[in-house]
Amino acid sequence: MAEKNDSWVLMVTAQTPTNIAVIKYWGKRDENLILPINDSISVTLDPAHLCTTTTVAVSPAFTQDRMWLNGKEISLSGGRYQNCLREIRSRANDVEDEKKGIKITKKDWEKLHLHIASYNNFPTAAGLASSAAGFACLVFSLAKLMNAKEDNGQLSAIARQGSGSACRSLYGGFVKWIMGKEENGSDSIAAQLVDEKHWDELVILIAVVSSRQKETSSTSGMRETVETSPLIQHRALEVVPKRIIQMEEAIRNRDFPTFTCLTCSDSNQFHAVCLDTSPPIFYMNDTSHRIISCVEKWNRSEGTPQVAYTFDAGPNAVLIARNRKAATLLLQRLLFYFPPESGANLNSYVVGDKSILKDAGIQDMKDVESLCPPPEVKDNIPAQKYKGDVSYFICTRPGRGPVLLTEESQSLLNPETGLPK
Ligand code: DP6
């Protein structure tokens, strides 16, 4: 290392979105490499509302690899972190920063240690795929720091080894994770189907559902499904391949009715294979089921679908509305059935793109209280309300892929010490 002294710190900051699958990944054929038993398709969510920011730094003064998540130091000793770090280090190249007088050769990276700080702009505990954005951001930012020449598709095969769904966060818009055939996983990569501008009418509403229950992690849940469910093989071999073809076409044609039918059916089948697991896994709760009923009833009454729903390994609902008008009507329905606890503040009950709230004519709690029951409910049955069953709502939309953040003020590590700011 031809630097003048040992005190330099070189760093890179990046921001990476999270994603929600509309055709689900559930089941691995290789646990260590994280290779799936079927293709999957996701939509990337706008990083303005849900994303991970990661700063990675290198310095000869660092004595070990260290990582901080949301300000707290965490261990990097897990196999998934180690696999990602090893893979990305092996793709490092020479790096030179003339202004700072730093020169790092390809070989130096094996000995140099890293500091990593990562921050989610949404509560990690909410169960909103934070590991997908997190591993994608880790791999993307390290690739830039180390001057790796790999494109995002090749980087996705590394992020995949951190968490399967992370590979789809390397792109914006709609993304397909191609399961691949190779034993070494080299062809199990993500590819963009269309970018975020292709279908920008869509509005995404997430209902963060209150839950006291500790859920089975995706990793162990899908292992148990593969080991015990007779239905999963049928899903992976017969159902998903057909759905993938139909979904790609629906997305390209912006065919909302087909998109909705496939998205809802696939979410429901994923939860069905969870139920078919021994012992059965329940990710959805009564609130999730009520949200499904509300959407199904409304879609039916309109004659053509207005909203698609999908649920991951938890009770939260991700609702994809065909356009702003539908999103407005959806939000009115959801706030009618699931008003916040008394005394709550509307501003923290609906977060993200609040303009939908304005469109819905809802400015304060009085407006929420005076919402009428949706017309599709029968007049003779009084509509029941479920106050407090939803923690809060996030309004968002399809979004872009990873970006570098170049302003020093955006970095999470101190440029002199390489420690969290
Ligand atoms: C239900 O990617 O979290 O969200 O690969 O074991 O880390 P690991 O699992 P993970 O599983 C995600 C499952 C899902 C569906 C999906 O995102 O496709």
Tab-separated table of C-alpha atoms in Angstrom, residues 41-329:
chain	number	residue	atom	x	y	z
A	41	ILE	CA	-41.044	-12.182	-9.511
A	42	SER	CA	-41.127	-9.055	-7.361
A	43	VAL	CA	-41.855	-5.367	-7.472
A	44	THR	CA	-39.247	-3.024	-6.034
A	45	LEU	CA	-40.628	-0.490	-3.553
A	46	ASP	CA	-39.793	3.202	-3.665
A	47	PRO	CA	-36.638	3.751	-1.548
A	48	ALA	CA	-38.025	7.134	-0.470
A	49	HIS	CA	-40.303	5.182	1.866
A	50	LEU	CA	-38.532	1.852	2.432
A	51	CYS	CA	-34.809	1.389	1.923
A	52	THR	CA	-31.475	0.548	3.476
A	53	THR	CA	-28.547	2.955	3.456
A	54	THR	CA	-25.116	1.404	3.935
A	55	THR	CA	-21.681	2.977	4.273
A	56	VAL	CA	-18.679	0.702	3.813
A	57	ALA	CA	-15.172	1.838	4.701
A	58	VAL	CA	-11.661	0.457	4.435
A	59	SER	CA	-8.575	1.623	6.297
A	60	PRO	CA	-5.205	0.089	7.209
A	61	ALA	CA	-6.015	1.245	10.754
A	62	PHE	CA	-8.961	-1.171	11.061
A	63	THR	CA	-8.049	-4.335	12.959
A	64	GLN	CA	-11.096	-6.452	12.119
A	65	ASP	CA	-14.269	-6.470	9.990
A	66	ARG	CA	-17.035	-4.767	11.982
A	67	MET	CA	-20.671	-3.935	11.320
A	68	TRP	CA	-23.303	-1.678	12.906
A	69	LEU	CA	-27.007	-2.098	12.114
A	70	ASN	CA	-29.241	0.843	13.033
A	71	GLY	CA	-26.454	2.105	15.309
A	72	LYS	CA	-25.863	-1.153	17.218
A	73	GLU	CA	-22.823	-3.336	16.594
A	74	ILE	CA	-23.727	-6.798	15.300
A	75	SER	CA	-21.637	-9.902	14.651
A	76	LEU	CA	-20.362	-10.668	11.159
A	77	SER	CA	-19.455	-14.239	12.057
A	78	GLY	CA	-22.599	-15.778	10.491
A	79	GLY	CA	-22.120	-17.920	7.391
A	80	ARG	CA	-24.253	-15.667	5.193
A	81	TYR	CA	-22.199	-12.535	5.943
A	82	GLN	CA	-18.987	-14.511	5.561
A	83	ASN	CA	-20.082	-15.912	2.184
A	84	CYS	CA	-20.962	-12.431	0.872
A	85	LEU	CA	-17.707	-10.896	2.159
A	86	ARG	CA	-15.578	-13.691	0.705
A	87	GLU	CA	-17.296	-13.564	-2.684
A	88	ILE	CA	-17.050	-9.808	-3.026
A	89	ARG	CA	-13.409	-9.699	-1.831
A	90	SER	CA	-12.483	-12.187	-4.529
A	91	ARG	CA	-13.782	-9.736	-7.146
A	92	ALA	CA	-11.931	-6.684	-5.834
A	93	ASN	CA	-9.605	-4.713	-8.123
A	94	ASP	CA	-6.951	-2.002	-7.821
A	95	VAL	CA	-8.283	1.234	-6.361
A	96	GLU	CA	-6.533	4.577	-6.475
A	97	ASP	CA	-7.539	7.876	-4.914
A	98	GLU	CA	-4.874	10.363	-6.000
A	99	LYS	CA	-6.269	13.263	-3.975
A	100	LYS	CA	-6.007	11.302	-0.755
A	101	GLY	CA	-2.800	9.597	-1.854
A	102	ILE	CA	-4.331	6.135	-1.496
A	103	LYS	CA	-3.394	3.141	-3.600
A	104	ILE	CA	-4.865	-0.271	-2.891
A	105	THR	CA	-3.886	-3.204	-5.070
A	106	LYS	CA	-6.063	-6.204	-5.809
A	107	LYS	CA	-4.054	-8.341	-3.382
A	108	ASP	CA	-4.287	-5.833	-0.511
A	109	TRP	CA	-8.035	-6.435	-0.148
A	110	GLU	CA	-7.409	-9.887	1.347
A	111	LYS	CA	-5.657	-8.322	4.343
A	112	LEU	CA	-7.558	-5.060	4.705
A	113	HIS	CA	-10.471	-4.880	7.137
A	114	LEU	CA	-13.858	-3.282	6.589
A	115	HIS	CA	-16.261	-1.219	8.638
A	116	ILE	CA	-19.923	-1.400	7.615
A	117	ALA	CA	-22.787	0.732	8.912
A	118	SER	CA	-26.314	0.074	7.772
A	119	TYR	CA	-29.565	1.871	8.507
A	120	ASN	CA	-33.182	1.048	7.577
A	121	ASN	CA	-35.557	3.985	7.091
A	122	PHE	CA	-38.380	1.791	8.433
A	123	PRO	CA	-38.729	-0.178	11.695
A	124	THR	CA	-36.792	-3.462	11.402
A	125	ALA	CA	-39.252	-5.072	13.807
A	126	ALA	CA	-42.181	-4.373	11.476
A	127	GLY	CA	-41.249	-7.500	9.479
A	128	LEU	CA	-40.805	-5.702	6.178
A	129	ALA	CA	-38.086	-7.640	4.349
A	130	SER	CA	-35.232	-5.665	5.849
A	131	SER	CA	-32.752	-8.447	5.050
A	132	ALA	CA	-33.473	-8.135	1.312
A	133	ALA	CA	-32.552	-4.447	1.164
A	134	GLY	CA	-29.740	-4.998	3.685
A	135	PHE	CA	-27.778	-7.713	1.842
A	136	ALA	CA	-28.358	-6.040	-1.530
A	137	CYS	CA	-26.948	-2.799	-0.144
A	138	LEU	CA	-23.995	-4.525	1.513
A	139	VAL	CA	-22.953	-6.232	-1.722
A	140	PHE	CA	-23.640	-3.215	-3.951
A	141	SER	CA	-21.677	-0.761	-1.784
A	142	LEU	CA	-18.733	-3.160	-1.290
A	143	ALA	CA	-18.601	-3.779	-5.054
A	144	LYS	CA	-18.260	-0.025	-5.625
A	145	LEU	CA	-15.676	0.420	-2.850
A	146	MET	CA	-13.590	-2.464	-4.223
A	147	ASN	CA	-13.968	-1.408	-7.852
A	148	ALA	CA	-15.522	-4.757	-8.795
A	149	LYS	CA	-16.387	-4.889	-12.486
A	150	GLU	CA	-19.447	-7.145	-12.134
A	151	ASP	CA	-22.820	-5.860	-13.321
A	152	ASN	CA	-25.904	-5.858	-11.065
A	153	GLY	CA	-26.971	-9.289	-12.355
A	154	GLN	CA	-23.658	-10.810	-11.305
A	155	LEU	CA	-23.789	-8.934	-7.998
A	156	SER	CA	-27.293	-10.330	-7.430
A	157	ALA	CA	-25.791	-13.845	-7.295
A	158	ILE	CA	-23.649	-12.687	-4.361
A	159	ALA	CA	-26.489	-10.851	-2.562
A	160	ARG	CA	-28.534	-14.055	-2.990
A	161	GLN	CA	-26.070	-15.820	-0.689
A	162	GLY	CA	-26.961	-13.338	2.069
A	163	SER	CA	-30.714	-13.808	1.677
A	164	GLY	CA	-32.517	-15.220	-1.346
A	165	SER	CA	-34.958	-12.349	-1.781
A	166	ALA	CA	-32.051	-9.850	-1.611
A	167	CYS	CA	-30.997	-10.691	-5.173
A	168	ARG	CA	-34.166	-9.039	-6.486
A	169	SER	CA	-33.287	-5.730	-4.762
A	170	LEU	CA	-30.431	-5.086	-7.208
A	171	TYR	CA	-32.926	-3.664	-9.725
A	172	GLY	CA	-35.864	-1.271	-9.772
A	173	GLY	CA	-39.282	-1.905	-11.320
A	174	PHE	CA	-40.355	-5.531	-11.760
A	175	VAL	CA	-37.659	-8.140	-11.278
A	176	LYS	CA	-37.394	-11.859	-11.931
A	177	TRP	CA	-35.126	-14.170	-9.961
A	178	ILE	CA	-34.225	-16.906	-12.399
A	179	MET	CA	-33.722	-20.103	-10.376
A	180	GLY	CA	-30.920	-21.376	-12.641
A	181	LYS	CA	-29.677	-24.899	-13.227
A	182	GLU	CA	-26.001	-24.853	-12.302
A	183	GLU	CA	-24.906	-26.576	-9.117
A	184	ASN	CA	-22.585	-23.701	-8.216
A	185	GLY	CA	-25.431	-21.170	-8.481
A	186	SER	CA	-23.733	-19.014	-11.111
A	187	ASP	CA	-26.930	-18.794	-13.194
A	188	SER	CA	-29.282	-18.194	-10.237
A	189	ILE	CA	-29.495	-14.430	-10.713
A	190	ALA	CA	-31.940	-11.539	-10.855
A	191	ALA	CA	-32.921	-9.800	-14.094
A	192	GLN	CA	-35.037	-6.696	-14.574
A	193	LEU	CA	-38.299	-7.319	-16.470
A	194	VAL	CA	-39.335	-3.649	-16.774
A	195	ASP	CA	-38.126	-0.530	-15.010
A	196	GLU	CA	-40.113	1.503	-12.484
A	197	LYS	CA	-41.477	3.878	-15.143
A	198	HIS	CA	-43.159	1.111	-17.132
A	199	TRP	CA	-46.173	0.795	-14.812
A	200	ASP	CA	-46.030	3.959	-12.747
A	201	GLU	CA	-49.798	4.221	-12.195
A	202	LEU	CA	-49.598	1.543	-9.514
A	203	VAL	CA	-49.879	2.643	-5.890
A	204	ILE	CA	-48.753	0.361	-3.064
A	205	LEU	CA	-50.277	0.459	0.404
A	206	ILE	CA	-48.766	-1.589	3.207
A	207	ALA	CA	-50.799	-2.358	6.304
A	208	VAL	CA	-48.373	-3.074	9.138
A	209	VAL	CA	-50.469	-5.455	11.196
A	210	SER	CA	-50.100	-5.564	14.972
A	211	SER	CA	-48.863	-8.944	16.133
A	212	ARG	CA	-47.627	-10.302	19.412
A	213	GLN	CA	-46.687	-13.637	17.990
A	214	LYS	CA	-43.070	-14.560	17.269
A	215	GLU	CA	-43.080	-15.764	13.693
A	216	THR	CA	-41.175	-18.676	12.170
A	217	SER	CA	-38.305	-17.207	10.120
A	218	SER	CA	-38.529	-17.579	6.342
A	219	THR	CA	-35.341	-19.644	6.371
A	220	SER	CA	-36.565	-22.329	8.764
A	221	GLY	CA	-40.171	-22.094	7.558
A	222	MET	CA	-39.266	-22.913	3.967
A	223	ARG	CA	-36.934	-25.709	5.077
A	224	GLU	CA	-39.769	-27.335	7.014
A	225	THR	CA	-42.130	-26.914	4.048
A	226	VAL	CA	-39.691	-28.618	1.653
A	227	GLU	CA	-39.159	-31.445	4.154
A	228	THR	CA	-42.804	-32.113	5.005
A	229	SER	CA	-45.296	-30.628	2.506
A	230	PRO	CA	-46.482	-32.882	-0.324
A	231	LEU	CA	-48.017	-29.820	-2.002
A	232	ILE	CA	-44.801	-27.843	-2.409
A	233	GLN	CA	-43.470	-30.087	-5.183
A	234	HIS	CA	-46.642	-29.610	-7.199
A	235	ARG	CA	-46.405	-25.856	-6.659
A	236	ALA	CA	-42.741	-25.622	-7.711
A	237	LEU	CA	-42.951	-27.984	-10.673
A	238	GLU	CA	-46.427	-27.400	-12.094
A	239	VAL	CA	-47.986	-24.176	-10.833
A	240	VAL	CA	-45.216	-21.580	-10.613
A	241	PRO	CA	-43.627	-22.161	-14.061
A	242	LYS	CA	-46.958	-21.394	-15.745
A	243	ARG	CA	-47.611	-18.416	-13.498
A	244	ILE	CA	-44.191	-16.944	-14.225
A	245	ILE	CA	-44.936	-16.880	-17.964
A	246	GLN	CA	-48.403	-15.376	-17.407
A	247	MET	CA	-47.120	-12.835	-14.891
A	248	GLU	CA	-44.330	-11.625	-17.185
A	249	GLU	CA	-46.884	-11.052	-19.911
A	250	ALA	CA	-49.356	-9.315	-17.558
A	251	ILE	CA	-46.617	-6.962	-16.399
A	252	ARG	CA	-45.452	-6.160	-19.937
A	253	ASN	CA	-49.076	-5.455	-21.024
A	254	ARG	CA	-49.968	-3.625	-17.788
A	255	ASP	CA	-52.864	-6.061	-17.577
A	256	PHE	CA	-54.131	-5.332	-14.059
A	257	PRO	CA	-56.911	-7.979	-13.888
A	258	THR	CA	-54.484	-10.805	-14.779
A	259	PHE	CA	-51.803	-9.319	-12.545
A	260	THR	CA	-54.239	-9.250	-9.606
A	261	CYS	CA	-55.521	-12.751	-10.178
A	262	LEU	CA	-51.972	-14.176	-10.278
A	263	THR	CA	-50.658	-12.110	-7.345
A	264	CYS	CA	-53.531	-13.005	-5.006
A	265	SER	CA	-53.561	-16.689	-6.032
A	266	ASP	CA	-49.838	-17.002	-5.544
A	267	SER	CA	-49.894	-15.369	-2.111
A	268	ASN	CA	-52.743	-17.666	-1.109
A	269	GLN	CA	-50.932	-20.740	-2.419
A	270	PHE	CA	-47.774	-19.789	-0.551
A	271	HIS	CA	-49.825	-19.612	2.672
A	272	ALA	CA	-51.496	-22.889	1.716
A	273	VAL	CA	-48.148	-24.706	1.506
A	274	CYS	CA	-47.289	-23.189	4.891
A	275	LEU	CA	-50.483	-24.719	6.248
A	276	ASP	CA	-49.527	-27.983	4.530
A	277	THR	CA	-46.237	-27.998	6.464
A	278	SER	CA	-45.932	-30.244	9.508
A	279	PRO	CA	-46.332	-28.729	12.057
A	280	PRO	CA	-48.355	-26.100	10.151
A	281	ILE	CA	-47.051	-22.544	9.897
A	282	PHE	CA	-49.499	-19.657	10.276
A	283	TYR	CA	-48.182	-16.348	9.025
A	284	MET	CA	-51.459	-14.521	8.482
A	285	ASN	CA	-53.746	-13.641	11.393
A	286	ASP	CA	-57.399	-12.571	11.715
A	287	THR	CA	-56.547	-9.019	10.622
A	288	SER	CA	-54.793	-10.331	7.479
A	289	HIS	CA	-57.871	-12.435	6.684
A	290	ARG	CA	-60.189	-9.445	7.208
A	291	ILE	CA	-58.105	-7.356	4.804
A	292	ILE	CA	-58.351	-10.136	2.188
A	293	SER	CA	-62.142	-10.272	2.614
A	294	CYS	CA	-62.465	-6.508	2.311
A	295	VAL	CA	-60.416	-6.458	-0.935
A	296	GLU	CA	-62.128	-9.547	-2.423
A	297	LYS	CA	-65.580	-8.112	-1.697
A	298	TRP	CA	-64.702	-4.752	-3.216
A	299	ASN	CA	-63.028	-6.230	-6.322
A	300	ARG	CA	-66.070	-8.432	-6.906
A	301	SER	CA	-68.516	-5.554	-6.517
A	302	GLU	CA	-66.586	-3.427	-9.020
A	303	GLY	CA	-66.686	-6.182	-11.628
A	304	THR	CA	-62.997	-5.613	-12.397
A	305	PRO	CA	-60.133	-5.792	-9.875
A	306	GLN	CA	-59.066	-2.558	-8.193
A	307	VAL	CA	-56.482	-3.956	-5.777
A	308	ALA	CA	-54.150	-6.960	-5.533
A	309	TYR	CA	-53.003	-8.293	-2.148
A	310	THR	CA	-49.956	-10.258	-1.152
A	311	PHE	CA	-48.583	-11.411	2.221
A	312	ASP	CA	-45.044	-12.598	3.045
A	313	ALA	CA	-43.889	-14.541	6.086
A	314	GLY	CA	-45.915	-12.401	8.496
A	315	PRO	CA	-49.356	-10.808	8.915
A	316	ASN	CA	-48.618	-7.519	7.047
A	317	ALA	CA	-50.694	-6.876	3.926
A	318	VAL	CA	-49.109	-5.415	0.794
A	319	LEU	CA	-51.877	-3.984	-1.363
A	320	ILE	CA	-51.233	-2.916	-4.938
A	321	ALA	CA	-53.873	-0.541	-6.299
A	322	ARG	CA	-54.393	-0.137	-10.052
A	323	ASN	CA	-54.105	3.676	-9.851
A	324	ARG	CA	-54.398	6.660	-7.502
A	325	LYS	CA	-58.173	6.697	-7.600
A	326	ALA	CA	-58.342	3.051	-6.528
A	327	ALA	CA	-55.703	3.700	-3.837
A	328	THR	CA	-57.803	6.563	-2.467
A	329	LEU	CA	-60.921	4.396	-2.280
